PDB file of C-alpha atoms in Angstrom:
ATOM      1  CA  UNK A 221       0.028  -0.098   0.202  1.00 58.00           C
ATOM      2  CA  UNK A 222       0.932   3.454  -0.391  1.00 53.00           C
ATOM      3  CA  UNK A 223       1.604   4.074   3.046  1.00 52.00           C
ATOM      4  CA  UNK A 224       3.613   1.558   3.823  1.00 57.00           C
ATOM      5  CA  UNK A 225       6.054   2.492   0.873  1.00 57.00           C
ATOM      6  CA  UNK A 226       6.148   5.682   2.301  1.00 56.00           C
ATOM      7  CA  UNK A 227       7.035   4.557   5.771  1.00 59.00           C
ATOM      8  CA  UNK A 228      10.070   2.280   3.912  1.00 65.00           C
ATOM      9  CA  UNK A 229      11.040   5.306   2.408  1.00 55.00           C
ATOM     10  CA  UNK A 230      10.818   7.212   5.740  1.00 59.00           C
ATOM     11  CA  UNK A 231      12.774   4.839   7.310  1.00 68.00           C
ATOM     12  CA  UNK A 232      15.288   4.684   5.029  1.00 66.00           C
ATOM     13  CA  UNK A 233      15.809   8.271   5.075  1.00 59.00           C
ATOM     14  CA  UNK A 234      16.364   8.235   8.575  1.00 61.00           C
ATOM     15  CA  UNK A 235      18.856   5.731   8.858  1.00 65.00           C
ATOM     16  CA  UNK A 236      21.255   7.317   6.486  1.00 61.00           C
ATOM     17  CA  UNK A 237      20.480  10.502   8.667  1.00 55.00           C
ATOM     18  CA  UNK A 238      21.624   8.756  11.342  1.00 61.00           C
ATOM     19  CA  UNK A 239      24.564   6.663  10.420  1.00 62.00           C
ATOM     20  CA  UNK A 240      26.003  10.887   9.065  1.00 57.00           C
ATOM     21  CA  UNK A 241      25.418  12.013  12.393  1.00 52.00           C
ATOM     22  CA  UNK A 242      27.477   9.215  13.744  1.00 50.00           C
ATOM     23  CA  UNK A 243      29.885   9.568  10.972  1.00 53.00           C
ATOM     24  CA  UNK A 244      30.864  13.112  11.935  1.00 52.00           C
ATOM     25  CA  UNK A 245      30.480  12.224  15.962  1.00 50.00           C
ATOM     26  CA  UNK A 246      32.604   9.744  16.156  1.00 53.00           C
ATOM     27  CA  UNK A 247      35.693  10.122  18.192  1.00 54.00           C
ATOM     28  CA  UNK A 248      39.150   9.230  17.217  1.00 55.00           C
ATOM     29  CA  UNK A 249      40.731   6.258  18.167  1.00 58.00           C
ATOM     30  CA  UNK A 250      43.772   6.396  19.938  1.00 58.00           C
ATOM     31  CA  UNK A 251      45.992   5.258  17.153  1.00 58.00           C
ATOM     32  CA  UNK A 252      44.917   8.796  15.885  1.00 57.00           C
ATOM     33  CA  UNK A 253      45.416  10.743  18.774  1.00 54.00           C
ATOM     34  CA  UNK A 254      49.053   9.460  19.055  1.00 56.00           C
ATOM     35  CA  UNK A 255      49.771   9.899  15.410  1.00 57.00           C
ATOM     36  CA  UNK A 256      48.366  13.441  15.568  1.00 59.00           C
ATOM     37  CA  UNK A 257      50.220  14.198  19.130  1.00 68.00           C
ATOM     38  CA  UNK A 258      53.961  12.809  17.935  1.00 71.00           C
ATOM     39  CA  UNK A 259      53.295  15.177  14.318  1.00 73.00           C
ATOM     40  CA  UNK A 260      52.839  17.978  16.964  1.00 74.00           C
ATOM     41  CA  UNK A 261      55.978  17.254  19.086  1.00 77.00           C
ATOM     42  CA  UNK A 262      57.604  17.151  15.759  1.00 79.00           C
ATOM     43  CA  UNK A 263      56.572  20.583  14.450  1.00 81.00           C
ATOM     44  CA  UNK A 264      57.243  21.913  17.779  1.00 78.00           C
ATOM     45  CA  UNK A 265      60.956  20.272  17.960  1.00 81.00           C
ATOM     46  CA  UNK A 266      61.757  21.982  14.228  1.00 83.00           C
ATOM     47  CA  UNK A 267      59.923  25.445  15.476  1.00 84.00           C
ATOM     48  CA  UNK A 268      62.471  25.254  18.898  1.00 82.00           C
ATOM     49  CA  UNK A 269      66.027  24.406  16.530  1.00 85.00           C
ATOM     50  CA  UNK A 270      65.007  26.744  13.910  1.00 85.00           C
ATOM     51  CA  UNK A 271      65.010  29.715  17.118  1.00 87.00           C
ATOM     52  CA  UNK A 272      68.200  28.376  18.200  1.00 83.00           C
ATOM     53  CA  UNK A 273      70.064  27.525  15.165  1.00 85.00           C
ATOM     54  CA  UNK A 274      68.939  31.787  14.309  1.00 83.00           C
ATOM     55  CA  UNK A 275      70.136  32.992  17.753  1.00 84.00           C
ATOM     56  CA  UNK A 276      73.635  31.076  17.165  1.00 82.00           C
ATOM     57  CA  UNK A 277      73.876  32.657  13.416  1.00 76.00           C
ATOM     58  CA  UNK A 278      73.275  36.548  15.120  1.00 71.00           C
ATOM     59  CA  UNK A 279      75.714  36.213  18.034  1.00 69.00           C
ATOM     60  CA  UNK A 280      78.203  34.872  15.114  1.00 62.00           C
ATOM     61  CA  UNK A 281      77.617  37.681  13.558  1.00 59.00           C
ATOM     62  CA  UNK A 282      78.112  40.036  16.259  1.00 58.00           C
ATOM     63  CA  UNK A 283      81.341  38.442  17.038  1.00 57.00           C
ATOM     64  CA  UNK A 284      82.322  38.840  13.396  1.00 56.00           C
ATOM     65  CA  UNK A 285      81.359  42.543  13.349  1.00 53.00           C
ATOM     66  CA  UNK A 286      81.828  43.271  17.471  1.00 53.00           C
ATOM     67  CA  UNK A 287      84.010  40.572  19.609  1.00 51.00           C
ATOM     68  CA  UNK A 288      86.387  40.216  16.597  1.00 54.00           C
ATOM     69  CA  UNK A 289      87.132  43.871  15.651  1.00 54.00           C
ATOM     70  CA  UNK A 290      88.094  44.196  19.576  1.00 54.00           C
ATOM     71  CA  UNK A 291      90.491  41.389  19.303  1.00 57.00           C
ATOM     72  CA  UNK A 292      91.654  42.971  16.062  1.00 61.00           C
ATOM     73  CA  UNK A 293      92.189  45.878  17.769  1.00 64.00           C
ATOM     74  CA  UNK A 294      94.218  44.539  21.039  1.00 66.00           C
ATOM     75  CA  UNK A 295      96.367  42.233  18.617  1.00 72.00           C
ATOM     76  CA  UNK A 296      97.320  45.197  16.665  1.00 72.00           C
ATOM     77  CA  UNK A 297      98.069  47.443  20.021  1.00 74.00           C
ATOM     78  CA  UNK A 298     100.386  44.238  21.475  1.00 79.00           C
ATOM     79  CA  UNK A 299     102.446  44.779  17.947  1.00 78.00           C
ATOM     80  CA  UNK A 300     103.210  48.250  18.352  1.00 77.00           C
ATOM     81  CA  UNK A 301     103.829  48.342  21.776  1.00 79.00           C
ATOM     82  CA  UNK A 302     105.791  45.369  21.345  1.00 78.00           C
ATOM     83  CA  UNK A 303     108.013  47.104  18.726  1.00 78.00           C
ATOM     84  CA  UNK A 304     108.483  50.123  20.760  1.00 76.00           C
ATOM     85  CA  UNK A 305     106.786  52.518  18.122  1.00 78.00           C
ATOM     86  CA  UNK A 306     105.164  56.088  19.249  1.00 71.00           C
ATOM     87  CA  UNK A 307     103.704  58.417  18.066  1.00 65.00           C
ATOM     88  CA  UNK A 308     102.697  61.928  20.022  1.00 54.00           C
ATOM     89  CA  UNK A 309      99.557  62.053  21.506  1.00 55.00           C
ATOM     90  CA  UNK A 310      96.922  65.374  20.903  1.00 52.00           C
ATOM     91  CA  UNK A 311      97.741  68.269  23.183  1.00 50.00           C
ATOM     92  CA  UNK A 312      95.212  70.902  24.289  1.00 51.00           C
ATOM     93  CA  UNK A 313      95.682  74.404  23.919  1.00 49.00           C
ATOM     94  CA  UNK A 314      93.302  76.929  25.372  1.00 54.00           C
ATOM     95  CA  UNK A 315      90.471  73.552  25.868  1.00 51.00           C
ATOM     96  CA  UNK A 316      90.716  72.927  22.020  1.00 53.00           C
ATOM     97  CA  UNK A 317      92.213  69.536  21.013  1.00 49.00           C
ATOM     98  CA  UNK A 318      94.789  69.866  18.420  1.00 53.00           C
ATOM     99  CA  UNK A 319      96.414  66.556  16.627  1.00 54.00           C
ATOM    100  CA  UNK A 320      98.484  67.641  13.577  1.00 62.00           C
ATOM    101  CA  UNK A 321      99.899  71.141  12.423  1.00 67.00           C
ATOM    102  CA  UNK A 322      99.442  71.682   8.773  1.00 71.00           C
ATOM    103  CA  UNK A 323     102.870  71.869   6.741  1.00 73.00           C
ATOM    104  CA  UNK A 324     104.103  73.784   3.872  1.00 73.00           C
ATOM    105  CA  UNK A 325     106.751  72.232   1.854  1.00 75.00           C
ATOM    106  CA  UNK A 326     107.706  69.201   0.800  1.00 83.00           C
ATOM    107  CA  UNK A 327     107.031  65.873   2.984  1.00 86.00           C
ATOM    108  CA  UNK A 328     109.979  64.571   4.281  1.00 86.00           C
ATOM    109  CA  UNK A 329     111.744  61.235   3.000  1.00 84.00           C
ATOM    110  CA  UNK A 330     110.366  58.486   5.609  1.00 90.00           C
ATOM    111  CA  UNK A 331     113.132  55.978   6.769  1.00 89.00           C
ATOM    112  CA  UNK A 332     112.699  52.346   4.489  1.00 91.00           C
ATOM    113  CA  UNK A 333     111.823  50.267   7.322  1.00 92.00           C
ATOM    114  CA  UNK A 334     112.821  46.394   7.456  1.00 94.00           C
ATOM    115  CA  UNK A 335     110.253  43.352   6.711  1.00 94.00           C
ATOM    116  CA  UNK A 336     107.196  43.554   9.228  1.00 92.00           C
ATOM    117  CA  UNK A 337     108.313  47.069  10.926  1.00 93.00           C
ATOM    118  CA  UNK A 338     105.242  49.161  12.237  1.00 93.00           C
ATOM    119  CA  UNK A 339     105.834  52.046  10.064  1.00 93.00           C
ATOM    120  CA  UNK A 340     102.638  54.063  11.443  1.00 92.00           C
ATOM    121  CA  UNK A 341      98.645  53.771  11.610  1.00 93.00           C
ATOM    122  CA  UNK A 342      96.104  54.226   8.693  1.00 95.00           C
ATOM    123  CA  UNK A 343      92.937  55.987   9.504  1.00 94.00           C
ATOM    124  CA  UNK A 344      90.170  56.324   7.375  1.00 96.00           C
ATOM    125  CA  UNK A 345      87.261  58.349   9.008  1.00 95.00           C
ATOM    126  CA  UNK A 346      85.044  56.375   6.622  1.00 95.00           C
ATOM    127  CA  UNK A 347      85.080  53.421   8.222  1.00 93.00           C
ATOM    128  CA  UNK A 348      84.076  55.134  12.045  1.00 91.00           C
ATOM    129  CA  UNK A 349      86.097  57.954  13.970  1.00 88.00           C
ATOM    130  CA  UNK A 350      87.626  55.336  16.029  1.00 85.00           C
ATOM    131  CA  UNK A 351      88.805  52.913  12.582  1.00 89.00           C
ATOM    132  CA  UNK A 352      92.678  52.517  12.793  1.00 89.00           C
ATOM    133  CA  UNK A 353      95.037  49.945  11.578  1.00 91.00           C
ATOM    134  CA  UNK A 354      98.913  49.590  11.992  1.00 92.00           C
ATOM    135  CA  UNK A 355     100.832  49.508   9.406  1.00 95.00           C
ATOM    136  CA  UNK A 356     103.576  46.449   9.034  1.00 94.00           C
ATOM    137  CA  UNK A 357     106.364  46.627   5.757  1.00 96.00           C
ATOM    138  CA  UNK A 358     105.188  43.454   3.640  1.00 96.00           C
ATOM    139  CA  UNK A 359     102.406  42.147   2.500  1.00 95.00           C
ATOM    140  CA  UNK A 360     102.446  38.297   2.931  1.00 94.00           C
ATOM    141  CA  UNK A 361      99.987  36.421   5.358  1.00 91.00           C
ATOM    142  CA  UNK A 362     102.675  36.875   8.226  1.00 88.00           C
ATOM    143  CA  UNK A 363     102.163  40.409   8.324  1.00 90.00           C
ATOM    144  CA  UNK A 364      98.030  40.361   6.729  1.00 89.00           C
ATOM    145  CA  UNK A 365      96.977  38.004   9.436  1.00 85.00           C
ATOM    146  CA  UNK A 366      97.913  40.171  12.262  1.00 81.00           C
ATOM    147  CA  UNK A 367      94.908  42.163  11.528  1.00 77.00           C
ATOM    148  CA  UNK A 368      96.619  45.197  10.191  1.00 86.00           C
ATOM    149  CA  UNK A 369      98.117  46.955   7.098  1.00 95.00           C
ATOM    150  CA  UNK A 370     100.685  45.614   4.786  1.00 96.00           C
ATOM    151  CA  UNK A 371     102.915  48.352   3.036  1.00 97.00           C
ATOM    152  CA  UNK A 372     104.031  46.403  -0.426  1.00 97.00           C
ATOM    153  CA  UNK A 373     107.920  46.458  -0.264  1.00 96.00           C
ATOM    154  CA  UNK A 374     109.320  48.126  -2.925  1.00 95.00           C
ATOM    155  CA  UNK A 375     106.861  51.026  -3.434  1.00 97.00           C
ATOM    156  CA  UNK A 376     107.680  54.438  -1.982  1.00 96.00           C
ATOM    157  CA  UNK A 377     106.921  55.439   1.543  1.00 96.00           C
ATOM    158  CA  UNK A 378     104.298  57.938   2.549  1.00 96.00           C
ATOM    159  CA  UNK A 379     104.356  61.440   1.452  1.00 94.00           C
ATOM    160  CA  UNK A 380     106.916  60.754  -1.453  1.00 95.00           C
ATOM    161  CA  UNK A 381     106.522  61.034  -5.276  1.00 95.00           C
ATOM    162  CA  UNK A 382     105.273  57.956  -6.634  1.00 95.00           C
ATOM    163  CA  UNK A 383     102.858  55.335  -5.529  1.00 97.00           C
ATOM    164  CA  UNK A 384     102.568  54.113  -1.923  1.00 97.00           C
ATOM    165  CA  UNK A 385     100.837  50.518  -2.060  1.00 98.00           C
ATOM    166  CA  UNK A 386      98.864  49.069   0.532  1.00 98.00           C
ATOM    167  CA  UNK A 387      97.232  45.820   1.111  1.00 97.00           C
ATOM    168  CA  UNK A 388      94.543  44.516   3.644  1.00 95.00           C
ATOM    169  CA  UNK A 389      92.283  41.854   3.800  1.00 92.00           C
ATOM    170  CA  UNK A 390      88.398  42.101   3.077  1.00 90.00           C
ATOM    171  CA  UNK A 391      87.256  41.097   6.596  1.00 85.00           C
ATOM    172  CA  UNK A 392      84.923  43.533   8.346  1.00 79.00           C
ATOM    173  CA  UNK A 393      87.321  44.509  11.027  1.00 77.00           C
ATOM    174  CA  UNK A 394      90.151  45.628   8.258  1.00 86.00           C
ATOM    175  CA  UNK A 395      89.829  46.735   4.503  1.00 93.00           C
ATOM    176  CA  UNK A 396      85.754  45.063   4.479  1.00 90.00           C
ATOM    177  CA  UNK A 397      83.859  48.418   4.144  1.00 93.00           C
ATOM    178  CA  UNK A 398      86.183  49.571   1.370  1.00 96.00           C
ATOM    179  CA  UNK A 399      84.066  49.779  -1.543  1.00 95.00           C
ATOM    180  CA  UNK A 400      82.164  52.544   0.826  1.00 96.00           C
ATOM    181  CA  UNK A 401      84.846  55.061   0.164  1.00 97.00           C
ATOM    182  CA  UNK A 402      83.758  57.857  -2.238  1.00 97.00           C
ATOM    183  CA  UNK A 403      86.207  60.838  -3.920  1.00 97.00           C
ATOM    184  CA  UNK A 404      87.480  63.143  -1.806  1.00 96.00           C
ATOM    185  CA  UNK A 405      87.501  60.653   1.326  1.00 97.00           C
ATOM    186  CA  UNK A 406      90.032  61.093   3.232  1.00 96.00           C
ATOM    187  CA  UNK A 407      93.191  58.102   3.686  1.00 97.00           C
ATOM    188  CA  UNK A 408      95.410  59.184   6.462  1.00 95.00           C
ATOM    189  CA  UNK A 409      98.793  57.319   7.061  1.00 95.00           C
ATOM    190  CA  UNK A 410     100.148  58.482  11.186  1.00 93.00           C
ATOM    191  CA  UNK A 411     103.776  57.908  11.319  1.00 92.00           C
ATOM    192  CA  UNK A 412     106.155  58.691  14.165  1.00 89.00           C
ATOM    193  CA  UNK A 413     106.572  62.388  13.213  1.00 86.00           C
ATOM    194  CA  UNK A 414     104.042  63.240  10.465  1.00 89.00           C
ATOM    195  CA  UNK A 415     100.188  62.973   9.486  1.00 92.00           C
ATOM    196  CA  UNK A 416      99.942  62.138   5.657  1.00 94.00           C
ATOM    197  CA  UNK A 417      96.740  62.576   4.041  1.00 95.00           C
ATOM    198  CA  UNK A 418      95.740  61.916   0.693  1.00 97.00           C
ATOM    199  CA  UNK A 419      92.475  62.300  -0.737  1.00 97.00           C
ATOM    200  CA  UNK A 420      90.544  59.012  -2.380  1.00 97.00           C
ATOM    201  CA  UNK A 421      90.124  59.922  -6.338  1.00 97.00           C
ATOM    202  CA  UNK A 422      88.706  56.097  -7.472  1.00 97.00           C
ATOM    203  CA  UNK A 423      88.591  52.915  -7.411  1.00 97.00           C
ATOM    204  CA  UNK A 424      87.842  49.496  -9.641  1.00 97.00           C
ATOM    205  CA  UNK A 425      88.022  45.872  -9.753  1.00 97.00           C
ATOM    206  CA  UNK A 426      91.196  44.273 -11.399  1.00 97.00           C
ATOM    207  CA  UNK A 427      92.702  40.893 -11.567  1.00 96.00           C
ATOM    208  CA  UNK A 428      94.952  39.375  -9.044  1.00 94.00           C
ATOM    209  CA  UNK A 429      97.844  39.230 -11.232  1.00 95.00           C
ATOM    210  CA  UNK A 430      97.398  43.134 -11.954  1.00 96.00           C
ATOM    211  CA  UNK A 431     100.695  44.110 -10.465  1.00 95.00           C
ATOM    212  CA  UNK A 432     100.567  47.338 -12.505  1.00 95.00           C
ATOM    213  CA  UNK A 433      98.318  48.914  -9.647  1.00 97.00           C
ATOM    214  CA  UNK A 434     100.913  49.083  -7.261  1.00 96.00           C
ATOM    215  CA  UNK A 435     103.883  50.538  -9.563  1.00 95.00           C
ATOM    216  CA  UNK A 436     104.549  54.194 -10.322  1.00 92.00           C
ATOM    217  CA  UNK A 437     102.105  55.737 -12.762  1.00 88.00           C
ATOM    218  CA  UNK A 438     103.731  56.791 -15.838  1.00 82.00           C
ATOM    219  CA  UNK A 439     101.111  59.192 -16.353  1.00 84.00           C
ATOM    220  CA  UNK A 440     101.248  61.086 -13.080  1.00 84.00           C
ATOM    221  CA  UNK A 441     105.428  60.909 -12.848  1.00 81.00           C
ATOM    222  CA  UNK A 442     105.334  63.809 -10.197  1.00 88.00           C
ATOM    223  CA  UNK A 443     102.571  62.748  -8.449  1.00 94.00           C
ATOM    224  CA  UNK A 444     102.443  61.263  -4.991  1.00 96.00           C
ATOM    225  CA  UNK A 445      99.807  58.420  -4.538  1.00 97.00           C
ATOM    226  CA  UNK A 446      98.064  55.926  -2.564  1.00 98.00           C
ATOM    227  CA  UNK A 447      97.078  52.223  -3.339  1.00 98.00           C
ATOM    228  CA  UNK A 448      94.828  50.263  -1.909  1.00 98.00           C
ATOM    229  CA  UNK A 449      94.158  46.675  -2.638  1.00 98.00           C
ATOM    230  CA  UNK A 450      92.022  44.197  -1.150  1.00 96.00           C
ATOM    231  CA  UNK A 451      89.771  40.990  -1.748  1.00 95.00           C
ATOM    232  CA  UNK A 452      86.571  41.022  -3.784  1.00 92.00           C
ATOM    233  CA  UNK A 453      83.913  40.710  -1.040  1.00 88.00           C
ATOM    234  CA  UNK A 454      81.818  37.314  -0.826  1.00 85.00           C
ATOM    235  CA  UNK A 455      81.041  34.466   1.581  1.00 80.00           C
ATOM    236  CA  UNK A 456      83.035  32.181  -0.641  1.00 84.00           C
ATOM    237  CA  UNK A 457      86.926  32.055  -0.520  1.00 82.00           C
ATOM    238  CA  UNK A 458      87.390  31.149  -4.036  1.00 86.00           C
ATOM    239  CA  UNK A 459      85.529  33.769  -5.692  1.00 90.00           C
ATOM    240  CA  UNK A 460      86.621  36.402  -3.072  1.00 88.00           C
ATOM    241  CA  UNK A 461      90.527  35.500  -4.576  1.00 89.00           C
ATOM    242  CA  UNK A 462      89.312  35.555  -7.771  1.00 93.00           C
ATOM    243  CA  UNK A 463      89.468  39.318  -7.875  1.00 95.00           C
ATOM    244  CA  UNK A 464      90.881  42.321  -6.297  1.00 97.00           C
ATOM    245  CA  UNK A 465      89.650  45.930  -5.483  1.00 97.00           C
ATOM    246  CA  UNK A 466      91.683  48.542  -5.949  1.00 98.00           C
ATOM    247  CA  UNK A 467      91.592  52.303  -4.271  1.00 98.00           C
ATOM    248  CA  UNK A 468      93.006  55.030  -5.649  1.00 98.00           C
ATOM    249  CA  UNK A 469      94.488  58.537  -4.059  1.00 97.00           C
ATOM    250  CA  UNK A 470      96.275  61.566  -4.505  1.00 96.00           C
ATOM    251  CA  UNK A 471      98.196  63.387  -2.130  1.00 96.00           C
ATOM    252  CA  UNK A 472      96.232  66.145  -0.376  1.00 94.00           C
ATOM    253  CA  UNK A 473      98.718  67.964   2.588  1.00 91.00           C
ATOM    254  CA  UNK A 474     101.147  66.695   5.458  1.00 89.00           C
ATOM    255  CA  UNK A 475     100.573  67.275   9.102  1.00 83.00           C
ATOM    256  CA  UNK A 476     103.271  67.742  12.153  1.00 73.00           C
ATOM    257  CA  UNK A 477     102.444  66.422  15.627  1.00 62.00           C
ATOM    258  CA  UNK A 478     102.086  69.282  17.852  1.00 53.00           C
TER     259      UNK A 478
END
């Protein structure tokens, strides 16, 4: 009868509906809960390790830029002290500090030093008001690994006519920021008795075997030049050694310690 058919259809609908509710409200099995818990704990572990590694990386970068720089300064001061190299200290007159008195006339001829001898300090204000690095004679690793600047043997001394040339590592504490130098920036060399102030003119990249950059420049025979050489900046050591950054400057003025 029609009524029986209607009841049968209704019964089928109700069974289907109840079955759907049961499926949706079924409590996850214990194994499923355990599987979800393991996955969540693994995610927490991964996140914790990532944060820890990030902290270590920040500390390493901080040491490279700050701690390593402090160690470099200490090493250089020790070398200068051990060699007995002294420079005149700033004097104060009427409350004003005078570091060097400008001089006229020809710059003096600095004596030729022996290998590894400290000849002075290099100061580049563009790198920071406190930046200074000791200059030693020679440019091999024994000298440069002292975290300072090396003077190319065979090139003229500061202030002399010719091309006074220097080398340094491209680490942050040495000549790392050399590419930030701009035309007109001073490059200062302080010896035991004088200040030689050069003015940066230009910079360019070249190959490691380009020795002409430290030679006297035939097109500027009477010029008093300064040349800085350092490696290409790169996190890859081989790539860093594949090229050289050259900075060229020209003598501007001479100062004498007060």
